Short mmCIF file of C-alpha atoms in Angstrom, two decimals:
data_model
loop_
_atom_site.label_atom_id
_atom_site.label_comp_id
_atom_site.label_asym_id
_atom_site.label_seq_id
_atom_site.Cartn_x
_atom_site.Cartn_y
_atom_site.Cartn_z
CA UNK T 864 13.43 22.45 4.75
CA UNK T 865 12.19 22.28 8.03
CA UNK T 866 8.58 21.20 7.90
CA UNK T 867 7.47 22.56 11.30
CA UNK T 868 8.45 26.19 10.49
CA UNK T 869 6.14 25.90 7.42
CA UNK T 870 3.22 24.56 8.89
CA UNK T 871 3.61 27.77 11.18
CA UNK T 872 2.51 30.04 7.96
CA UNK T 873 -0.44 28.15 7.57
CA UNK T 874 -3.81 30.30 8.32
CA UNK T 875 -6.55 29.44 9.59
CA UNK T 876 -9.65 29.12 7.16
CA UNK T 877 -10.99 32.92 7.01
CA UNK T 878 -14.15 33.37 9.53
CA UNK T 879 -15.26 36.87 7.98
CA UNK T 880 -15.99 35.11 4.44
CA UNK T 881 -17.59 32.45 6.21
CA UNK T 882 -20.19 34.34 8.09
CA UNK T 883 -20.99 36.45 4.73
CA UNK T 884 -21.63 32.81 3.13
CA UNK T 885 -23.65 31.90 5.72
CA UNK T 886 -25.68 35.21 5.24
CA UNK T 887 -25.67 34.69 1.56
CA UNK T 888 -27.32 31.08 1.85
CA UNK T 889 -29.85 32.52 3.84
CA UNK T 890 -30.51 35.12 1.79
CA UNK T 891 -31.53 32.57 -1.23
CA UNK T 892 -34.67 31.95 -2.41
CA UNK T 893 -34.86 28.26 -0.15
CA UNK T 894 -36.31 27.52 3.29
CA UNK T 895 -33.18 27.98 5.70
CA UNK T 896 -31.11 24.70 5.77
CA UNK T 897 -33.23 22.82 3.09
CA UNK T 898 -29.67 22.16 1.16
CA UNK T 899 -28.43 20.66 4.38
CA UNK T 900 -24.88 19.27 3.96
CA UNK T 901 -24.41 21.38 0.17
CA UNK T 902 -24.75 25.09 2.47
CA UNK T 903 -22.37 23.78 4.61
CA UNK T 904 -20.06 22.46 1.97
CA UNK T 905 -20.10 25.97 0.76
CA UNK T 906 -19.42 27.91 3.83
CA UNK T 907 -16.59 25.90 4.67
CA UNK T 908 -15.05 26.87 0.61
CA UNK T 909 -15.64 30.74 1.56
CA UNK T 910 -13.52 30.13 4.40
CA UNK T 911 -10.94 28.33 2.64
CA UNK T 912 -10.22 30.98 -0.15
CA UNK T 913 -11.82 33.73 1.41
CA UNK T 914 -14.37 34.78 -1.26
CA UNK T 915 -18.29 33.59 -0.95
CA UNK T 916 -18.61 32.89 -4.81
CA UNK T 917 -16.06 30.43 -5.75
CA UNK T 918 -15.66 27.69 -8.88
CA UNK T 919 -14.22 24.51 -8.47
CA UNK T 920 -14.27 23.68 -12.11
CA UNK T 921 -10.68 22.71 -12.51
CA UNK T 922 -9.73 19.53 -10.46
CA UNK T 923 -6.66 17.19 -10.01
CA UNK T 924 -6.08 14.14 -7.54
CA UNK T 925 -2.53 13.60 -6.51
CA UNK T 926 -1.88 9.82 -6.41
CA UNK T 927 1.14 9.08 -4.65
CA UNK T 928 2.50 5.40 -5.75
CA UNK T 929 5.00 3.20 -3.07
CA UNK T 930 5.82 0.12 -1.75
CA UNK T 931 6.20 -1.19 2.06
CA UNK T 932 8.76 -3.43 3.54
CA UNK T 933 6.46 -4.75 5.99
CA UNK T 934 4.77 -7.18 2.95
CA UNK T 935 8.06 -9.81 3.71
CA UNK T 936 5.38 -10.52 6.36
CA UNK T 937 2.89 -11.51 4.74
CA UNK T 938 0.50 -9.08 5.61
CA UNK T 939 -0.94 -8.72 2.22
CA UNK T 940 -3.09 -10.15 -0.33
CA UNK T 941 -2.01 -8.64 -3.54
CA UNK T 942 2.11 -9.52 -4.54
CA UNK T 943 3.99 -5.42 -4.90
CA UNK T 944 4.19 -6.15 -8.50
CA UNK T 945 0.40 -5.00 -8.31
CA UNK T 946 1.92 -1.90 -7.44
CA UNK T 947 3.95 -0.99 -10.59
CA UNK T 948 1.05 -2.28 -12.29
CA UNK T 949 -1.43 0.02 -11.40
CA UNK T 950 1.18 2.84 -11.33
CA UNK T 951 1.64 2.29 -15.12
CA UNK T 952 -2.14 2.02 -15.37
CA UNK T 953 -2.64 4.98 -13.36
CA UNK T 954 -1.19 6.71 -16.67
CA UNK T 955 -3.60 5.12 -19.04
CA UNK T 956 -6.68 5.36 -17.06
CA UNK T 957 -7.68 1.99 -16.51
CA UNK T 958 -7.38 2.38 -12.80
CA UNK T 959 -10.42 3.32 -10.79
CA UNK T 960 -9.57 6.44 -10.00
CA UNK T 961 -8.43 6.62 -13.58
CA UNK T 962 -12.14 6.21 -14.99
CA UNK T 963 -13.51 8.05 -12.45
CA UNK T 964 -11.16 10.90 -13.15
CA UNK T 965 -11.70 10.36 -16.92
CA UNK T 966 -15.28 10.45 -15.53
CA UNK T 967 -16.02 13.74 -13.82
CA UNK T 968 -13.59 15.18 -15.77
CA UNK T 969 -10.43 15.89 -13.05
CA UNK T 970 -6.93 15.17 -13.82
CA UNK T 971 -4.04 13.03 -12.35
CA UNK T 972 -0.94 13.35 -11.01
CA UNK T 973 0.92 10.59 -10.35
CA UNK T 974 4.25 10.43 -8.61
CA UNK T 975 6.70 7.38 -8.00
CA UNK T 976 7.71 7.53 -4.35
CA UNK T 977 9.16 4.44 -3.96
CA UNK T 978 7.61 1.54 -6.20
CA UNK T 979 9.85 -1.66 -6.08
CA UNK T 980 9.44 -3.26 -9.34
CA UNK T 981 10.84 -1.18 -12.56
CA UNK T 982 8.80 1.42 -14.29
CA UNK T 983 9.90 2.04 -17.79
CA UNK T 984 11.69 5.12 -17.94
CA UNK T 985 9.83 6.08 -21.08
CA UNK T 986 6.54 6.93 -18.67
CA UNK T 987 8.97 9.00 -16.12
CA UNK T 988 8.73 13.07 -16.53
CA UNK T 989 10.34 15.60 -14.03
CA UNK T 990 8.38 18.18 -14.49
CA UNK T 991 4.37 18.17 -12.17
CA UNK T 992 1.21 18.09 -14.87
CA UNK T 993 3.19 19.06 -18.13
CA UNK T 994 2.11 15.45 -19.41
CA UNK T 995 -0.53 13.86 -17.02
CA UNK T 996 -0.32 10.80 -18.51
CA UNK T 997 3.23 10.48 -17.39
CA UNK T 998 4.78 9.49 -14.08
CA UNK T 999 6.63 12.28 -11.76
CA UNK T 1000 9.92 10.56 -10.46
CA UNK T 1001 10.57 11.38 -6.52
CA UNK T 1002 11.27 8.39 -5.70
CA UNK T 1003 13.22 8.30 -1.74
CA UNK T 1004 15.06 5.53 -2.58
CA UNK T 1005 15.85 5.04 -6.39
CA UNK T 1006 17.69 1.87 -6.32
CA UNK T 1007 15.60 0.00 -4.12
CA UNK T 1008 12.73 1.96 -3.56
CA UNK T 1009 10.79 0.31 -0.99
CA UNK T 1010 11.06 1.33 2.72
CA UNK T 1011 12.19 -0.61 5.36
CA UNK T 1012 10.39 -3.36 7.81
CA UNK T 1013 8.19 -2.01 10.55
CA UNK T 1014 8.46 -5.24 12.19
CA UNK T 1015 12.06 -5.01 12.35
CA UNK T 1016 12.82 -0.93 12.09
CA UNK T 1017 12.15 1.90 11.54
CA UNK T 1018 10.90 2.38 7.96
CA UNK T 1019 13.02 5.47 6.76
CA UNK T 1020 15.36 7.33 7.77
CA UNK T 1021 14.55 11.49 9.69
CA UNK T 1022 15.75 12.38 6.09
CA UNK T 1023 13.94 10.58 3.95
CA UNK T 1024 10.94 11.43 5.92
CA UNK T 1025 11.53 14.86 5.71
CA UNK T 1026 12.07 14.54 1.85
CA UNK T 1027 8.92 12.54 1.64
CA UNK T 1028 6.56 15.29 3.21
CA UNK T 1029 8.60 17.99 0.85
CA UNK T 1030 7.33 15.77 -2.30
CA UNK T 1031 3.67 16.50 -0.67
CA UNK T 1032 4.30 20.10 -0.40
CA UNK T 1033 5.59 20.55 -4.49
CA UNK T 1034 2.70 18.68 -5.52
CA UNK T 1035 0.63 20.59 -3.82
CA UNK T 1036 2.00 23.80 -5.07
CA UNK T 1037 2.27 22.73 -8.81
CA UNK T 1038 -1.23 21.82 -8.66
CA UNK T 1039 -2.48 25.18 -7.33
CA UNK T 1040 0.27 27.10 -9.76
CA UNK T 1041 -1.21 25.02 -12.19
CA UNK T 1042 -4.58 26.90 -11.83
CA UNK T 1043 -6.50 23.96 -10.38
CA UNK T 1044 -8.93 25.05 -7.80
CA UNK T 1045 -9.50 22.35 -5.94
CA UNK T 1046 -7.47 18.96 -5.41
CA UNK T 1047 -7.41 15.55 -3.89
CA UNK T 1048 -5.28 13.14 -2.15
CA UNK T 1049 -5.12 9.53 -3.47
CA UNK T 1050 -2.12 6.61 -3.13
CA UNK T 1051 -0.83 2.82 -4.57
CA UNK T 1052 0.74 1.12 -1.88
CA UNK T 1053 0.86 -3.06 -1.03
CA UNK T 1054 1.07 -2.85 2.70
CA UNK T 1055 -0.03 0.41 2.86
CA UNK T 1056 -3.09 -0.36 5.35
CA UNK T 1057 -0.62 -1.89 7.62
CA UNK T 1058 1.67 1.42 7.87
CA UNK T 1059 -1.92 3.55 8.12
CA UNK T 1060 -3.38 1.27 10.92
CA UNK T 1061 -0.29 0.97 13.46
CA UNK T 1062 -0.24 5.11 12.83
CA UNK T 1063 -3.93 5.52 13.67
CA UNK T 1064 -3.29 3.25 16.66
CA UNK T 1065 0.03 5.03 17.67
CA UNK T 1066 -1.88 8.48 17.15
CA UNK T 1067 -5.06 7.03 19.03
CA UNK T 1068 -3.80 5.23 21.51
CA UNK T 1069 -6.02 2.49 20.71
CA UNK T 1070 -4.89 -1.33 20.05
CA UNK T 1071 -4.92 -2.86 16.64
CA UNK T 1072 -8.55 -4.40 17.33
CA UNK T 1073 -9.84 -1.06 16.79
CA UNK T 1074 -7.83 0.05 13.31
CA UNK T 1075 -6.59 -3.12 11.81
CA UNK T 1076 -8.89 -4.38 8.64
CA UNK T 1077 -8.30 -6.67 6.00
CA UNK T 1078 -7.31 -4.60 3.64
CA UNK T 1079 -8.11 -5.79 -0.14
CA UNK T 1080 -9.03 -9.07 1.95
CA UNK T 1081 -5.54 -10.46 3.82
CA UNK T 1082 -6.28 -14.09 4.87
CA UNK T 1083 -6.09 -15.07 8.33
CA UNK T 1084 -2.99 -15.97 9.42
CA UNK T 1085 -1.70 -12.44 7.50
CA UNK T 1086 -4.40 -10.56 9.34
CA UNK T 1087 -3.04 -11.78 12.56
CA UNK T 1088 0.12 -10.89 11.83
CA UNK T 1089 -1.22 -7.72 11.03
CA UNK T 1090 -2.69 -6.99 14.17
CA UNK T 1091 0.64 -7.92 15.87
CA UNK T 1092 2.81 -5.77 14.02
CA UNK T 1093 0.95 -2.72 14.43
CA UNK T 1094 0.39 -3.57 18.21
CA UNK T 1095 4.27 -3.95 18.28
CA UNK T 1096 5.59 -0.91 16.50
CA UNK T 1097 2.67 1.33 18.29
CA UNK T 1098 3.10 0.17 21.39
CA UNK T 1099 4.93 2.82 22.84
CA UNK T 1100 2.81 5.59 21.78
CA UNK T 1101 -0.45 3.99 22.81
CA UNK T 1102 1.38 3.78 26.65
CA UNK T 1103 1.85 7.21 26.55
CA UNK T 1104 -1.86 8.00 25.30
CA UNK T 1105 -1.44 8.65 21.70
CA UNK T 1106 0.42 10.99 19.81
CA UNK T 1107 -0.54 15.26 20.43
CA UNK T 1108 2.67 17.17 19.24
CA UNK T 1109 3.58 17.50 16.16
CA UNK T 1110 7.34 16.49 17.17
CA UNK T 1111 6.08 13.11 17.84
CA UNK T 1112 4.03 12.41 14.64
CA UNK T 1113 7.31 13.15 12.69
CA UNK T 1114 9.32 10.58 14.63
CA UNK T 1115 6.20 8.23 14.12
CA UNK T 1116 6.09 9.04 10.25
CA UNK T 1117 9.43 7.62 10.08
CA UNK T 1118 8.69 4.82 12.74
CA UNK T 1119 5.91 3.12 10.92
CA UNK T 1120 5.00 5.36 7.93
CA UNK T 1121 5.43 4.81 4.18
CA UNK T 1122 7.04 7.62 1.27
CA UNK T 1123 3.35 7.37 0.05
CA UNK T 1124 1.79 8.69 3.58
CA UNK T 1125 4.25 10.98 4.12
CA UNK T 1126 3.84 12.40 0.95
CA UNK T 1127 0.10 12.83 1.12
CA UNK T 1128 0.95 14.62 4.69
CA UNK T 1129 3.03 16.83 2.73
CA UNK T 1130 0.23 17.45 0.09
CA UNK T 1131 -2.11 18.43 2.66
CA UNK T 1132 -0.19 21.13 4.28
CA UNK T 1133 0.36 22.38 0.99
CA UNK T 1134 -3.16 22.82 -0.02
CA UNK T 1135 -3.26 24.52 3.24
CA UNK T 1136 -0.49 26.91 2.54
CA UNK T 1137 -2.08 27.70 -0.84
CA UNK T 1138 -5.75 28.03 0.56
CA UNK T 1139 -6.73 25.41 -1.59
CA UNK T 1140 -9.97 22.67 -0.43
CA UNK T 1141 -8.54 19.67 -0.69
CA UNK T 1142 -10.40 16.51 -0.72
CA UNK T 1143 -9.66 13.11 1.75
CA UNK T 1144 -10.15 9.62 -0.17
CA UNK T 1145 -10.60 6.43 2.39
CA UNK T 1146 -8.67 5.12 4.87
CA UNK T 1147 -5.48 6.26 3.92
CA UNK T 1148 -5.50 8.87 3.03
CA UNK T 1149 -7.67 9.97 6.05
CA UNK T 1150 -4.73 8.91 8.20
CA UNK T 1151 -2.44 11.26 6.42
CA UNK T 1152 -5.10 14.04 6.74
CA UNK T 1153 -4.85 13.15 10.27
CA UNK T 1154 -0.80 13.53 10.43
CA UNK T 1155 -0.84 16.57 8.74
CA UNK T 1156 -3.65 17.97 11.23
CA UNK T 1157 -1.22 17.27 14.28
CA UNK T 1158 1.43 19.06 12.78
CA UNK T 1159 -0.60 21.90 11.73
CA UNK T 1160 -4.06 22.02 13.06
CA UNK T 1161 -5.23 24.97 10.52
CA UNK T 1162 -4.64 22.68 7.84
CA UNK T 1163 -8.26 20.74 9.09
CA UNK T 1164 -9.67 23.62 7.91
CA UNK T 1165 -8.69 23.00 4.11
CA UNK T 1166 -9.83 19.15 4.27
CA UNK T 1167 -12.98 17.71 2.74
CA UNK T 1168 -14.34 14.15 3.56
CA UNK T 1169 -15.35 12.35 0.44
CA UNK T 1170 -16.86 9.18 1.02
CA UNK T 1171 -17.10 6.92 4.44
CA UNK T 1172 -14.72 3.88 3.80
CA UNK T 1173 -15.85 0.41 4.37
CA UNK T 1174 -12.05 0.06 6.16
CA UNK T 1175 -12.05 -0.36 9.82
CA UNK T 1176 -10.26 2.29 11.82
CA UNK T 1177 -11.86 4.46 9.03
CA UNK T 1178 -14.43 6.44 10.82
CA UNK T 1179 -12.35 6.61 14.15
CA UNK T 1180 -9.61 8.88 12.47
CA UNK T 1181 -12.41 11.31 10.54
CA UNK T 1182 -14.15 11.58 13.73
CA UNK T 1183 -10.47 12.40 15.06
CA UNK T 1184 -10.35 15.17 12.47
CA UNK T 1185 -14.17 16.62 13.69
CA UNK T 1186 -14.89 15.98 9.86
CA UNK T 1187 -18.39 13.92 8.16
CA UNK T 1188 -18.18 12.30 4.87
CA UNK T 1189 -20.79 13.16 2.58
CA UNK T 1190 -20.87 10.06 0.66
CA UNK T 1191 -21.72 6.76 1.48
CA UNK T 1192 -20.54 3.75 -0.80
CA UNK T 1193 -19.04 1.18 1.04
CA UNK T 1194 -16.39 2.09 -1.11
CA UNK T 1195 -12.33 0.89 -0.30
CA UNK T 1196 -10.66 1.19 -3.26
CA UNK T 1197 -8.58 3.60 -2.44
CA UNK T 1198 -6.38 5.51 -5.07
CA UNK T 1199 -8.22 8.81 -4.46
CA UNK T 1200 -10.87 7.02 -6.15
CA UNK T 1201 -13.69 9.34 -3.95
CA UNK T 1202 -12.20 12.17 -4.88
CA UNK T 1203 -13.49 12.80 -8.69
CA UNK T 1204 -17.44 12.05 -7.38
CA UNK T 1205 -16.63 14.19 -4.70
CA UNK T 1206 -15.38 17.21 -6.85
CA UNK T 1207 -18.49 17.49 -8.49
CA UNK T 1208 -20.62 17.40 -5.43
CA UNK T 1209 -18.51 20.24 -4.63
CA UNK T 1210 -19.13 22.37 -7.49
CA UNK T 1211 -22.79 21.71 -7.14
CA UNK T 1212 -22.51 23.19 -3.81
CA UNK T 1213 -20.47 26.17 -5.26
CA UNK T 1214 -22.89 26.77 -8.20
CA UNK T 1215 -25.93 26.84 -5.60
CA UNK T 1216 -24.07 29.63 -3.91
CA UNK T 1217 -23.27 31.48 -7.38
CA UNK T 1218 -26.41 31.16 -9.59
CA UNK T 1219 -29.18 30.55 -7.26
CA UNK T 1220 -31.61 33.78 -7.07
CA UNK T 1221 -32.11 35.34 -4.03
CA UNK T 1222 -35.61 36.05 -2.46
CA UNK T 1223 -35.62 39.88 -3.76
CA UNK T 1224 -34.28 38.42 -7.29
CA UNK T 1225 -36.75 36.15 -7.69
CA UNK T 1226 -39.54 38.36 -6.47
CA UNK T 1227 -40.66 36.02 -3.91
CA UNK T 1228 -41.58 37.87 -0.08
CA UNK T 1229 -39.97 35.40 2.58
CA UNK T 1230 -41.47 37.61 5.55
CA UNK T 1231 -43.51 33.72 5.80
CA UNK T 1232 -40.06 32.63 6.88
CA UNK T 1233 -39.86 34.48 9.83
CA UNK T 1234 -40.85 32.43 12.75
CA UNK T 1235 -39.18 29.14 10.75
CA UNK T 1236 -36.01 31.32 11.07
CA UNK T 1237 -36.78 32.55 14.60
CA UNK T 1238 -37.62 29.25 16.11
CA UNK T 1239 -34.84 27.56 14.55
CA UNK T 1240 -36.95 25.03 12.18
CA UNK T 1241 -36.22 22.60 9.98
CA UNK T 1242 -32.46 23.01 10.51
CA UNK T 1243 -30.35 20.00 11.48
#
């Protein structure tokens, strides 16, 4: 499959349904902007599947599950087995995300790209959301599963890259074939902000100061370490000035990526190709959001920011992406775990647009609007 050729069939978010949002939200029975950040969240759905009234009842988060090489450094606080833990739990909903989801009422699908330690095969299924309490096994490498050391190597192979993002792109499609109208991007991974920090800084072209944190709380020494690796393995991207084709974030997906980021790259273009909103988690899953922008840029257009992460290097790549999170936690879970609040914010947003009355519905004369409107008041 060659990835590049299907990012080309991606469209851009539609701009005709977007201005006849924006004249329906000014058309309600409101002062003009007084839903601030909900009207926008609205317009930018219109565009997305070209219609102004739109439901975002049914929801799913895709949680994409691996493990990194780069832990034999000690860059992390939690020991992989963590992983297969919480992949297992991920099925039970005992996770985070898996309350949250249990929650707001969204779904789960959870997919084994490459967790080291052994899942019972009884949880495995093949086949995307018949059983969503079961595991989906694409895993890159099945006997060992894990990628390689970034300190020492590349992580994966061209091919196993390319496989990776591929995973992204079914998931994406079963979940829109699936009827859900709306879905989010979520991972497991020890190591993982290791792999996400040296590709912000190789996408950036800023040092590891800038995108390294602690993680789920790395002590010193490992957080040195971490700094060094991901000044190593991105140094020759940040020399040339960052990364702006998408040839180049490819080769650095298999540089210094994990199965898990490609795959949520992959899952973003595919909500793209399926005109789908699709929903960014923290840190990173934002730095997926941001590989899959560089290889497609009209796949920004489908991407919603959740929640601003408490992880450093966080709010450099949304900015990156020209996107504003509309929640603020201090949350850095991870797991998708912004993505069920964030769904239902979304439908609010929707619903607004749906069921609100209009001025000449509910009998109300808005000619006292006029200079508001004219003058530009009260908007942001």
């Amino acid at each position: 499959m060659d990835i590049l050729k299907i990012s080309e069939k991606i469209r851009p978010a539609c701009r005709e349904s977007m201005k006849k949002a924006v004249t329906r939200q000014e058309s309600l029975a409101k002062p003009p902007g007084s839903l601030g950040g909900l009207e926008d969240i609205s317009v930018r759905i219109a565009g997305m599947t070209g219609r102004v009234i739109n439901s975002v009842d049914k929801a799913c988060v895709a949680v994409f599950c691996a493990d990194n090489g780069v832990c034999e450094e000690g860059i992390a606080s939690a020991p992989q087995s963590v992983t297969m833990a919480q992949t297992i739990n991920f099925t039970r909903r005992l996770t985070g995300v898996g309350a949250l989801a249990k929650s707001f009422g969204s779904e789960l699908l959870i997919v084994d790209m490459g967790v080291k330690y052994k899942i019972p095969a009884g949880l495995y299924d093949e086949a995307p959301l018949r059983d969503t309490h079961k595991i989906i096994d694409r895993r890159i490498r099945p006997n060992r599963g894990e990628t390689d050391n970034i300190a020492k190597g590349p992580a994966m192979t061209a091919e196993e890259a390319e496989r990776a993002i591929e995973t992204g792109l079914e998931m994406a499609d079963a979940i829109a074939g699936a009827g859900y109208e709306i879905m989010g991007v979520g991972e497991m991974g020890i190591g993982n902000t290791s792999t996400s920090a040296a590709l912000l800084s190789a996408i950036s072209g800023r040092d590891a100061e800038e995108t390294v944190g602690r993680g789920g709380g790395v002590n010193d020494r490992g957080f040195a370490r971490k700094k060094e690796i991901v000044n190593k393995v991105s140094e020759g991207y940040r020399r040339g000035g960052g990364i702006h084709t998408a040839e180049q974030m490819l080769e650095a997906l298999k540089l210094m990526g994990g199965f898990d980021i490609c795959a949520m790259t992959g899952a973003y273009l595919g909500a793209a190709g399926n005109r789908m909103p699709v929903v960014i988690d923290g840190y990173i899953s934002v730095v997926a959001a941001l590989a899959a922008a560089i290889i497609c840029p009209a796949a920004k257009d489908y991407m919603i920011a959740s929640h601003k992460s408490f992880e450093r290097g966080y709010t450099m790549a949304v900015e990156m992406l020209g996107l504003k999170p509309f929640m603020a936690l201090d949350m850095r879970l991870g797991e998708g775990s912004g993505c069920p609040p964030a769904f239902k914010i979304i439908k609010g947003a929707c619903d607004v647009m749906a069921n609100m009355a209009t001025f000449e519905e509910a009998a109300i004369d808005d000619g006292y609007l006029e200079e508001i409107r004219s003058e530009e008041k009260f908007r942001k």
